[in-house]
XYZ file of C-alpha atoms in Angstrom:
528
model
C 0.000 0.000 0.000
C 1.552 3.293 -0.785
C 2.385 6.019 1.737
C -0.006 8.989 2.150
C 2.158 11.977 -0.179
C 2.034 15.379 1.434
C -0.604 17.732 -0.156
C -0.133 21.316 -0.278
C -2.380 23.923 -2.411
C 0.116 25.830 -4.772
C -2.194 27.002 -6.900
C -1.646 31.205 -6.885
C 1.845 30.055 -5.188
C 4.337 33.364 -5.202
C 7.207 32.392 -7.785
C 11.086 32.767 -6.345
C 12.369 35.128 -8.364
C 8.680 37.635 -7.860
C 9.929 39.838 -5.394
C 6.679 42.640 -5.733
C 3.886 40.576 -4.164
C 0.440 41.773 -3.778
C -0.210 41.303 0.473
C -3.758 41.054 -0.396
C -3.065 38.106 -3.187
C -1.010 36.920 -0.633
C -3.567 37.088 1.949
C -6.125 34.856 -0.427
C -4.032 33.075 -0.798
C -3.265 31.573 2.307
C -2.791 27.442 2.595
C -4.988 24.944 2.962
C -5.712 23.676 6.458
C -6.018 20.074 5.209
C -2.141 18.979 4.546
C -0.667 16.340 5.967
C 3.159 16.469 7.064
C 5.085 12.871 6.751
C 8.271 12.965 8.227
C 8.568 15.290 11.104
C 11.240 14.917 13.755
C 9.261 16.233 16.627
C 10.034 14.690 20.629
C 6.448 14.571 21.540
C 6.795 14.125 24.925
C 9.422 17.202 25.341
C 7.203 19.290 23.155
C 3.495 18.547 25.541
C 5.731 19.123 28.563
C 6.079 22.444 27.337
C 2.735 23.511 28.263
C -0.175 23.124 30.505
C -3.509 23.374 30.547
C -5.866 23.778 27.498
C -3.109 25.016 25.393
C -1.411 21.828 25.733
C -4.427 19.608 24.915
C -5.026 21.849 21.526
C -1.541 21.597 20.649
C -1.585 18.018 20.459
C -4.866 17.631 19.379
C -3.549 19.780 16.098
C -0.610 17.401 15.670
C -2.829 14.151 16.003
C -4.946 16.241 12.930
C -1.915 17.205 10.875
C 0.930 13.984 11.044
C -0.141 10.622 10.816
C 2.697 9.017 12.280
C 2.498 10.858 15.551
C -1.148 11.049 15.899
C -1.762 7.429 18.059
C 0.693 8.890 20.478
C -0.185 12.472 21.077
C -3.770 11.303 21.185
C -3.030 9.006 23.651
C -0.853 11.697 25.415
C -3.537 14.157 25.118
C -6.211 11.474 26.355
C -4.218 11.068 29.474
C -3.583 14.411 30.195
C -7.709 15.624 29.597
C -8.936 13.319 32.869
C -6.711 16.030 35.070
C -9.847 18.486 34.124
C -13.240 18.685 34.367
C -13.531 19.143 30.581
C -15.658 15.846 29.379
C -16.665 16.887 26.112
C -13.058 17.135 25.022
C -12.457 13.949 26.695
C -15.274 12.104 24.555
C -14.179 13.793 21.415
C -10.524 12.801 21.814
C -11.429 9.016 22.454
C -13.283 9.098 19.531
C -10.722 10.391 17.843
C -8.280 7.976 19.055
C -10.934 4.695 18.252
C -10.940 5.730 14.682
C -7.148 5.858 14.980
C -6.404 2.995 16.179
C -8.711 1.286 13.922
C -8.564 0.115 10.287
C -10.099 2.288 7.757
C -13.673 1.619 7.344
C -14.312 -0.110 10.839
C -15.747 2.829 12.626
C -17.929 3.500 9.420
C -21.704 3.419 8.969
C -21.551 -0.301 7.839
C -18.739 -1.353 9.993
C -20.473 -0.235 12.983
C -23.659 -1.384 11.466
C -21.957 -5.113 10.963
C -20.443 -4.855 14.509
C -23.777 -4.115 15.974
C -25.696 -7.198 13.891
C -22.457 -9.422 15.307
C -23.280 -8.116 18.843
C -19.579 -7.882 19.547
C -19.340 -3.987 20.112
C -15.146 -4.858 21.028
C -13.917 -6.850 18.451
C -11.832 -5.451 15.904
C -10.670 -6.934 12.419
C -7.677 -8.403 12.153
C -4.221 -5.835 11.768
C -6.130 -3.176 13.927
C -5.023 -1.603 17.644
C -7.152 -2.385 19.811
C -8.661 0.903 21.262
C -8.719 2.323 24.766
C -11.919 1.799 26.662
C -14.132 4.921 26.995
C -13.748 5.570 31.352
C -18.058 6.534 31.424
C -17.121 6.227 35.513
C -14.881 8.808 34.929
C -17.152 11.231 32.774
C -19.795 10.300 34.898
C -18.229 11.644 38.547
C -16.487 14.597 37.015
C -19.893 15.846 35.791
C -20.849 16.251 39.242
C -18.259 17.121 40.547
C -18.011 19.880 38.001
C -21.763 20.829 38.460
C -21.080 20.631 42.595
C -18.334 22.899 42.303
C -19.930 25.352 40.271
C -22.660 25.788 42.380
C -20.678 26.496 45.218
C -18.417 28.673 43.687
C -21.882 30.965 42.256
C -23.230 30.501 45.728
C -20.057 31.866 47.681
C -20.185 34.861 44.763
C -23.806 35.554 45.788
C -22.308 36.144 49.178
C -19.244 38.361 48.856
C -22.032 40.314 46.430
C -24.363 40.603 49.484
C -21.655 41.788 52.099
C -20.122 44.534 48.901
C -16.617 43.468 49.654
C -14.939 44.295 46.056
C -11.747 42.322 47.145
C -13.933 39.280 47.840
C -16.459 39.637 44.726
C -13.018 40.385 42.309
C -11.761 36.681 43.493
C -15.310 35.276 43.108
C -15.215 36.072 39.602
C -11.895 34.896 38.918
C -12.651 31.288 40.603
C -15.774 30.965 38.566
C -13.642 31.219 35.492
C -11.234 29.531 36.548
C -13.903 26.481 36.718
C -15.490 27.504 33.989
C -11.999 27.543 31.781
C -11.342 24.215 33.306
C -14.617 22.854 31.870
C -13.577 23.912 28.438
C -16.436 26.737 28.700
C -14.575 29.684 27.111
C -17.210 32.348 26.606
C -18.279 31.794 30.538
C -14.797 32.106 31.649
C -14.084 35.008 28.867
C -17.296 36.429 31.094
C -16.642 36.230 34.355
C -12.928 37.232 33.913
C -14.513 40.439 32.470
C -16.721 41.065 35.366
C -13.711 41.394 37.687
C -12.444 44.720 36.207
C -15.551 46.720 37.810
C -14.197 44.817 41.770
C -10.450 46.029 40.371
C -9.081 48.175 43.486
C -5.301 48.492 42.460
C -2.969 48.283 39.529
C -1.818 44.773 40.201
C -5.477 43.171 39.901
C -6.007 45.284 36.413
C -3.486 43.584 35.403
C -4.016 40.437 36.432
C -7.923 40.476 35.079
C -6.091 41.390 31.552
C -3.961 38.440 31.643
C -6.572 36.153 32.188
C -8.729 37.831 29.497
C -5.965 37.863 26.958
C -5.614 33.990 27.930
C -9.037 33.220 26.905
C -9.351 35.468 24.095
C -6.162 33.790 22.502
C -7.996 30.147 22.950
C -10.811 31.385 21.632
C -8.753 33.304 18.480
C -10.077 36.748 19.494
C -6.460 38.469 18.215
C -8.136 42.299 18.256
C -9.554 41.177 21.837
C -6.254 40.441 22.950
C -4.605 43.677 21.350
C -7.024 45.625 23.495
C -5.971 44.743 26.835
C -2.366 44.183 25.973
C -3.105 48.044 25.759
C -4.899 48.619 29.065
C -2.525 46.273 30.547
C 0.246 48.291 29.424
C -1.158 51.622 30.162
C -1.734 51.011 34.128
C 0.931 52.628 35.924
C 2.667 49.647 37.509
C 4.203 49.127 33.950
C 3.837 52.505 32.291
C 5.913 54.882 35.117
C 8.493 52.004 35.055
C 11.056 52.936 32.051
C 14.156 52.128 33.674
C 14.928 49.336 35.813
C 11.980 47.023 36.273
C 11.721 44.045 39.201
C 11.466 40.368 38.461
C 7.730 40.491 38.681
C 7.209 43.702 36.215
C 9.583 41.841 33.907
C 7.560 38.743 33.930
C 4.219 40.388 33.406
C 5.907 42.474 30.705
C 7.301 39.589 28.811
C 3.605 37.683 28.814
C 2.180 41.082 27.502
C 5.081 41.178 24.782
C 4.548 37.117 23.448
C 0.548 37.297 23.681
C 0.746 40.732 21.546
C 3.648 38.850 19.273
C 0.683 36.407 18.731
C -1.299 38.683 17.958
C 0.195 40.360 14.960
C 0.940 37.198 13.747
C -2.092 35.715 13.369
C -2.897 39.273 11.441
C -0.030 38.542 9.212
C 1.570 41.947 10.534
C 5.587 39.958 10.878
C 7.752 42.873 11.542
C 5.436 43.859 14.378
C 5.403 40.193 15.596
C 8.889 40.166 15.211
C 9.437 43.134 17.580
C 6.932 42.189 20.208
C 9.064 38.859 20.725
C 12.660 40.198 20.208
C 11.214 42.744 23.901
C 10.870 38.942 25.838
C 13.084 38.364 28.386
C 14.557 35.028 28.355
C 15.050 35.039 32.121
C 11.113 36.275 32.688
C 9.463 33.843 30.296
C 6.915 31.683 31.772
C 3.889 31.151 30.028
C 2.838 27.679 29.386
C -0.628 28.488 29.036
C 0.307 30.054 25.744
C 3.768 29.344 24.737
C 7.318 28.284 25.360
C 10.588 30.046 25.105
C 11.306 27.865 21.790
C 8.015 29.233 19.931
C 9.612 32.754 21.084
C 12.838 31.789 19.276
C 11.100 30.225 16.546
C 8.259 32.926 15.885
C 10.683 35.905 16.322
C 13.298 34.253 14.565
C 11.592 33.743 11.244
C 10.075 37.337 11.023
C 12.215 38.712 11.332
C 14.396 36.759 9.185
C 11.384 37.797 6.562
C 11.024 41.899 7.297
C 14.445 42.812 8.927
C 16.870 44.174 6.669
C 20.686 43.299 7.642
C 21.093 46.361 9.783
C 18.329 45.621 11.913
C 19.232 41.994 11.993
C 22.132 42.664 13.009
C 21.328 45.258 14.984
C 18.139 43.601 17.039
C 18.467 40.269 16.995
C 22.814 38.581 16.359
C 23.638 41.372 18.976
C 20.763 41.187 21.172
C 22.107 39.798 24.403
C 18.449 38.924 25.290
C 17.768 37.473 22.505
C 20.928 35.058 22.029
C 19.282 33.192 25.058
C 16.207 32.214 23.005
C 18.402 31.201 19.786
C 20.069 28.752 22.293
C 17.358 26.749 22.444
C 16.321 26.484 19.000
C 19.906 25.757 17.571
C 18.672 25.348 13.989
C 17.005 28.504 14.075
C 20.086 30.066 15.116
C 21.970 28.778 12.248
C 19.875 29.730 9.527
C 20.029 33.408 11.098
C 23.812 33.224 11.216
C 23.554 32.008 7.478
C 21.287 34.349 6.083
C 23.136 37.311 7.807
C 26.878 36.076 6.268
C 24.923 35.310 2.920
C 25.448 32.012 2.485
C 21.696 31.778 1.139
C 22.089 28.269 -0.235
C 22.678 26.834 3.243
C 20.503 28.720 4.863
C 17.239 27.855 2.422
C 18.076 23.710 2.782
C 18.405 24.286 6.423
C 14.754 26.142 6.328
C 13.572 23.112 4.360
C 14.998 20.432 6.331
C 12.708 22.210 9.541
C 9.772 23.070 7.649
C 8.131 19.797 8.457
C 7.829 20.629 12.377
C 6.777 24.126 11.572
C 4.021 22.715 10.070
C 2.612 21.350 13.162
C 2.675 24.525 15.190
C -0.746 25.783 15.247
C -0.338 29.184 15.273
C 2.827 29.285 12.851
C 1.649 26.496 10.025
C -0.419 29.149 8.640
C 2.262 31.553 7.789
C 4.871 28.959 6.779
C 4.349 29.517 3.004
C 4.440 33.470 3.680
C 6.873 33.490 6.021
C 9.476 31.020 3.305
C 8.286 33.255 0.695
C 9.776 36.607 2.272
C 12.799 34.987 3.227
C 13.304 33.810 0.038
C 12.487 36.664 -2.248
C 14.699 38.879 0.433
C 17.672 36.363 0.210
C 17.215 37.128 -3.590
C 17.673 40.684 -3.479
C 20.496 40.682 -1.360
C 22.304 38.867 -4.494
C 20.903 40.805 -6.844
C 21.674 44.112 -5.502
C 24.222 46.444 -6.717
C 27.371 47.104 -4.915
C 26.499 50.797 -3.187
C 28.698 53.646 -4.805
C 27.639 56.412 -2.644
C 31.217 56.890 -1.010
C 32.781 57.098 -5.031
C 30.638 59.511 -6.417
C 30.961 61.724 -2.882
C 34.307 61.524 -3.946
C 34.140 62.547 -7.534
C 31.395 65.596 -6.722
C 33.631 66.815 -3.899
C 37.145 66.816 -6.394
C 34.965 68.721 -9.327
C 34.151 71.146 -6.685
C 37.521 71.685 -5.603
C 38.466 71.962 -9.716
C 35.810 74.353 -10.306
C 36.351 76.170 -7.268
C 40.377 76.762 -7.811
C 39.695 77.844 -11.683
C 37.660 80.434 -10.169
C 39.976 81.756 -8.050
C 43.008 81.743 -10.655
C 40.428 84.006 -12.558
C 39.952 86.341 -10.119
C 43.615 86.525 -9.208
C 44.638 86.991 -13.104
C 41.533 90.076 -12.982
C 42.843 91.645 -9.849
C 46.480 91.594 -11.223
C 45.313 93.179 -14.626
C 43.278 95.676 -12.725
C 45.816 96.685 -10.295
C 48.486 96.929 -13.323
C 46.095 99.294 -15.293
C 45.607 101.549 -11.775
C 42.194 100.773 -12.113
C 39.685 101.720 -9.093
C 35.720 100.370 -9.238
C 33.415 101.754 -6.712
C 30.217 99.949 -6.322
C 26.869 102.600 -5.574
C 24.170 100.389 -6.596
C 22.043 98.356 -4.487
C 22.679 94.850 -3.765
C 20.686 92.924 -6.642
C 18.922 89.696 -5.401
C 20.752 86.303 -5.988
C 18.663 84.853 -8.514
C 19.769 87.267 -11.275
C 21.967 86.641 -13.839
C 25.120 87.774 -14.973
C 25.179 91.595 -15.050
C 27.661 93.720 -17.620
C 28.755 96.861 -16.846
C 29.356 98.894 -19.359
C 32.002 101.836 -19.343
C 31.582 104.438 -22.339
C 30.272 102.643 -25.713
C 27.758 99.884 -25.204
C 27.190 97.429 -27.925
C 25.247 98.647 -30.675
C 22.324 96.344 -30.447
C 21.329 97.885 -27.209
C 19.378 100.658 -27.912
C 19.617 102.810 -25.057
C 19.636 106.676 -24.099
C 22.083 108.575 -24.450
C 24.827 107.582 -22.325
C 27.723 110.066 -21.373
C 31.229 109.934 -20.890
C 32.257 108.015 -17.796
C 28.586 106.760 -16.667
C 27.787 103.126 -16.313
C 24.747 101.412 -17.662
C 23.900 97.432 -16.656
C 22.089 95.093 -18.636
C 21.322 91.199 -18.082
C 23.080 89.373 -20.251
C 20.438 87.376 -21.751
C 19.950 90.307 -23.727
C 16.954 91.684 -21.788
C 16.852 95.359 -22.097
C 16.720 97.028 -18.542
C 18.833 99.947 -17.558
C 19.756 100.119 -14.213
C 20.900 103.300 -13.707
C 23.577 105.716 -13.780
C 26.950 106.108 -11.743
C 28.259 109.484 -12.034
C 32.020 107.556 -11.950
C 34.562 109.341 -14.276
C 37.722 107.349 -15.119
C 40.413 110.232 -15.506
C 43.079 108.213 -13.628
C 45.622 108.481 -17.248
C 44.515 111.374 -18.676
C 42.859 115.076 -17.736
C 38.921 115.580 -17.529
C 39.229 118.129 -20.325
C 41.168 115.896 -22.798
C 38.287 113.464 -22.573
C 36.493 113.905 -26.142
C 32.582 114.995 -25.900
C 29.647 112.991 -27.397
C 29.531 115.645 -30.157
C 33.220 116.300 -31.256
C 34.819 112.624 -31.099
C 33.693 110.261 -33.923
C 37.034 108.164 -33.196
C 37.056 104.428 -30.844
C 39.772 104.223 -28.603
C 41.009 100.737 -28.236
C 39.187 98.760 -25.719
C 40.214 96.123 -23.187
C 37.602 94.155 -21.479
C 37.706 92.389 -18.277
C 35.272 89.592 -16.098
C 35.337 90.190 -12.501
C 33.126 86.644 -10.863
C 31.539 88.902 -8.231
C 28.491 86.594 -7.073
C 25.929 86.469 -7.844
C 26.958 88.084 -10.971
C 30.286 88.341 -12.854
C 31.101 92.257 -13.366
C 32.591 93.062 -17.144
C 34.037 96.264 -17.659
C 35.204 98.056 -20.288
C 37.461 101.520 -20.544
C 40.020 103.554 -22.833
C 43.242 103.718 -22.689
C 43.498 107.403 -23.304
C 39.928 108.700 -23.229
C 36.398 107.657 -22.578
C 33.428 108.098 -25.961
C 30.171 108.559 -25.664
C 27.417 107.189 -27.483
C-alpha cells in the first residue's frame, strides 16, 4: 500500500524570483488547512511538557490532525492528560478520535459499525487493527458532578461576597468561577466572568491580572483584536507605564507575557515585523507562560520574522547582537543557524536548512499558517540581497567633492589673473548700486560705448549702464564715476566732437551672484 504523499495547495503560489507581491493576493491566498506532514522529527513528549492546561491539549490535538505518524501517540498523550480536568466533552471527542485511529479504515464507518452491531460484539476489531482504549463513562460520569457541585458552590459563595459589597472578595469570586469555567472547556463563561472582575479592580496589580486572564481566553478562543485591546490597558496602568528604567522580576515577567501574547497577535494578522518586535522585547530570564507558549516558539516565531522583514542592519542590529535574545536562539539551535547564514549570505545553506525544519513548523498551530508566507519573504529577500548592486555612494561623494575643488580653484586663478590686470592698469571700481537679489543673472557693466544692439539713451562719458546678459533690455541706472586716472577731464572727447574708438580692453570680474565686465580707454572715454 503506498504512503499517504504530502498535499499542499500551490495554486496562486508566489514564484522565487517575484519579489513585488500583492499582500492582499497573498492574503487569499493563504494554505490549505487540510495537509498532511510525513516525516517530522518532533520529541512529543518534550514538546506537551512544554505547556499546561488547554493550550497543551489543543496543541496536540492539532498534531494528532496534521501527522499521521504521531497522531496514536499524542492522542493518547492528550487522552491522558484531559482526565486532570473537568472538561468531558473534550475527553469524549478525543477518544473518539483515538478509536478511529487505532482502527482500520472503514471499521468505525456506517456499515462497519452497522456489521459490529448485527455481530453483537461492540469490542472486536478486524484483524491488523489496535485495539482501542476503553471509553472511562465512571470517569465522565463523577467529574460531571463534581463539576456541576463545584460550580454551584463557587456561584453561591459569589452571591455572598455580592451581598456583604466586599470588592476584594467579589473580584476573586469572579476569577474562581472562570477559573472552573476555563477548566470545563467553557470559554465564553470564563471570557465572562474574567470580564466582570475589572468593575471589583481596586489596584494596579489586579487590572493587570484580570487582563492576563482575558488575553488567555481570548487567545484560545482566536479573538487576536480582543487580545490587542488589553495588551493596551494592561500596558497603560501605571505599575508598567511609570516604570522605564529598571523594572523588578515580577514587572519583567508580566511584561514579557504582555510582549509574546501581543507577538501572537500580529501574527495571526499577518503583521511579521510587528510580531517580530513584540518577541525580540521577551526576556529570556522572565518567560513563563505555558498556558500560551514556550521560550522555543519565542525563538522560533521571532526568529523567522524577522528573518522575513528585517533588513541586515536591523538583523544585526536587534536580533545577532541582542544579548536577550541570544538566550532564546540557544534553544532552537537550527534557528540560530539559519540566522547566522542568512546574515553572512550564504543563502544556499541557509534555504536547505529552512527546508529540512519546515516539516515541524508545520505542526505549530499558530505558525503552520504563515509557513508559506513566512518562506516566501525569506526567500524573495535572500534574492535581493544577491541581486543588488554594490552601493557607490562613497565614489561619487568623492568625484562631486574633487569637481568642486576643480571648479572652485579655476575660479579663483580668474579672479587673481583680474585683480592683477586691474591693479596693473591703476584701475579703481566703486560699487553705488544696491545689492541685486541672488537669482539674477550675470550683469555687464558697461564703461563708455555699449554694444550697438542695445538701444539705449544717451549715455555720457564716464557713466555706467547694466544690462542682463540674456539680452533683456533694462537699464539700471547711472553712476556718475569718471575714469580720468591716465589722462585730464578736459582731454576726454565729448559725445559731439569725437567720432574716433579708442582701443578697448575688457575684463570679467566673478563677483556673485553676478560676474562684473568692464570696459574703458586707454586714453579717453566716448560717448554714445
Amino acid at each position: 500500500m503506498p504512503l499517504p504523499v504530502q498535499v499542499f495547495n500551490l495554486q496562486g503560489a508566489v514564484e522565487p524570483m517575484q519579489i513585488d507581491v500583492d499582500p492582499q493576493e497573498d492574503q487569499q491566498n493563504a494554505p490549505d488547512i487540510n495537509y498532511v506532514v510525513e516525516n517530522p522529527t518532533l520529541d512529543l513528549e518534550q514538546y506537551a511538557s512544554s505547556y499546561s492546561g488547554l493550550m497543551r491539549i489543543e496543541r496536540l490535538q492539532f498534531i494528532a490532525d496534521h501527522c499521521p505518524q504521531l497522531r496514536v501517540e499524542a492522542l493518547k498523550m492528550a487522552l491522558s492528560f484531559v482526565q486532570r480536568t473537568f472538561n468531558v466533552d473534550v475527553y469524549e471527542e478525543i477518544h473518539r478520535k483515538l478509536s478511529e485511529a487505532t482502527s482500520p479504515p472503514g471499521a468505525w464507518s456506517f456499515i462497519g459499525l452497522l456489521q459490529r452491531e448485527l455481530q453483537n460484539t461492540p469490542d472486536a476489531v478486524p484483524d491488523g487493527g489496535i485495539e482501542p482504549p476503553p471509553l472511562d463513562t465512571a470517569w465522565v460520569e463523577a467529574t460531571r458532578k463534581k463539576a456541576l457541585l463545584k460550580l454551584e458552590k463557587l456561584d453561591t459563595d459569589l452571591k455572598n461576597y455580592k451581598g456583604n459589597s466586599i470588592k476584594e472578595s467579589i473580584r476573586r469570586g469572579h476569577d474562581d468561577l472562570g477559573d472552573h469555567y476555563l477548566d470545563c472547556g467553557d470559554l465564553s463563561n470564563a471570557l465572562k466572568c474574567y470580564s466582570r472582575a475589572r468593575d471589583y479592580c481596586t489596584s494596579a496589580k489586579h487590572v493587570i491580572n484580570m487582563c492576563l486572564n482575558v488575553i488567555k481566553v481570548s487567545v484560545y478562543l482566536q479573538n487576536w483584536s480582543h487580545v490587542l485591546s488589553y495588551v493596551s490597558k494592561a500596558e497603560s496602568t501605571p505599575e508598567i507605564a511609570e516604570q522605564r528604567g529598571e523594572r523588578d522580576s515580577q514587572t519583567q515577567a508580566i511584561l514579557t507575557k504582555l510582549k509574546c501574547a501581543a507577538g501572537l497577535a500580529e501574527l495571526a494578522a499577518r503583521k511579521y515585523k510587528q510580531a517580530a518586535k513584540c518577541f525580540l522585547l521577551a526576556s529570556f530570564d522572565h518567560c513563563d507562560f505555558p498556558e500560551l507558549l514556550s521560550p522555543s516558539n519565542v525563538a522560533v516565531y521571532g526568529g523567522l520574522c524577522a528573518l522575513a522583514t528585517f533588513d541586515r542592519q536591523e538583523l544585526q542590529r536587534n536580533v545577532i547582537s541582542s544579548s536577550s535574545f541570544k538566550l532564546f536562539l540557544e534553544l532552537e539551535p537550527q534557528v540560530r543557524d539559519i540566522i547566522f547564514k542568512f546574515y553572512e549570505s550564504k543563502y544556499a545553506s541557509c534555504l536547505k536548512m529552512l527546508d529540512e525544519m519546515k516539516d515541524n513548523l508545520l505542526l505549530d498551530m499558530y505558525l503552520a499558517p504563515h509557513v508559506r508566507t513566512l518562506y516566501t519573504q525569506i526567500r524573495n529577500r535572500a534574492l535581493i540581497q544577491i541581486l543588488y548592486a554594490r552601493d557607490v555612494d562613497q565614489r561619487s561623494t568623492t568625484f562631486e567633492k574633487s569637481l568642486l575643488m576643480g571648479k572652485e580653484f579655476q575660479r579663483r586663478a580668474k579672479a587673481m589673473i583680474l585683480r592683477a590686470a586691474v591693479l596693473r592698469n591703476q584701475i579703481h571700481v566703486k560699487k553705488n548700486f544696491p545689492q541685486l537679489r541672488r537669482e539674477t543673472r550675470r550683469w555687464w557693466l558697461l564703461l563708455g560705448d555699449g554694444a550697438s544692439s542695445f538701444p539705449t539713451p544717451h549715455v555720457g562719458r564716464g557713466q555706467v549702464a547694466l544690462r542682463f546678459r540674456d539680452g533683456s533690455k533694462l537699464l539700471f541706472g547711472f553712476l556718475n564715476f569718471f575714469f580720468c586716472l591716465f589722462f585730464d577731464r578736459s582731454e576726454c572727447p565729448s559725445s559731439s566732437s569725437s567720432k574716433e574708438r579708442f582701443p578697448r580692453t575688457l575684463f570679467s570680474v566673478p563677483l556673485l551672484p553676478f560676474s562684473l565686465h568692464i570696459s574703458f580707454g586707454l586714453k579717453g572715454l566716448e560717448s554714445l
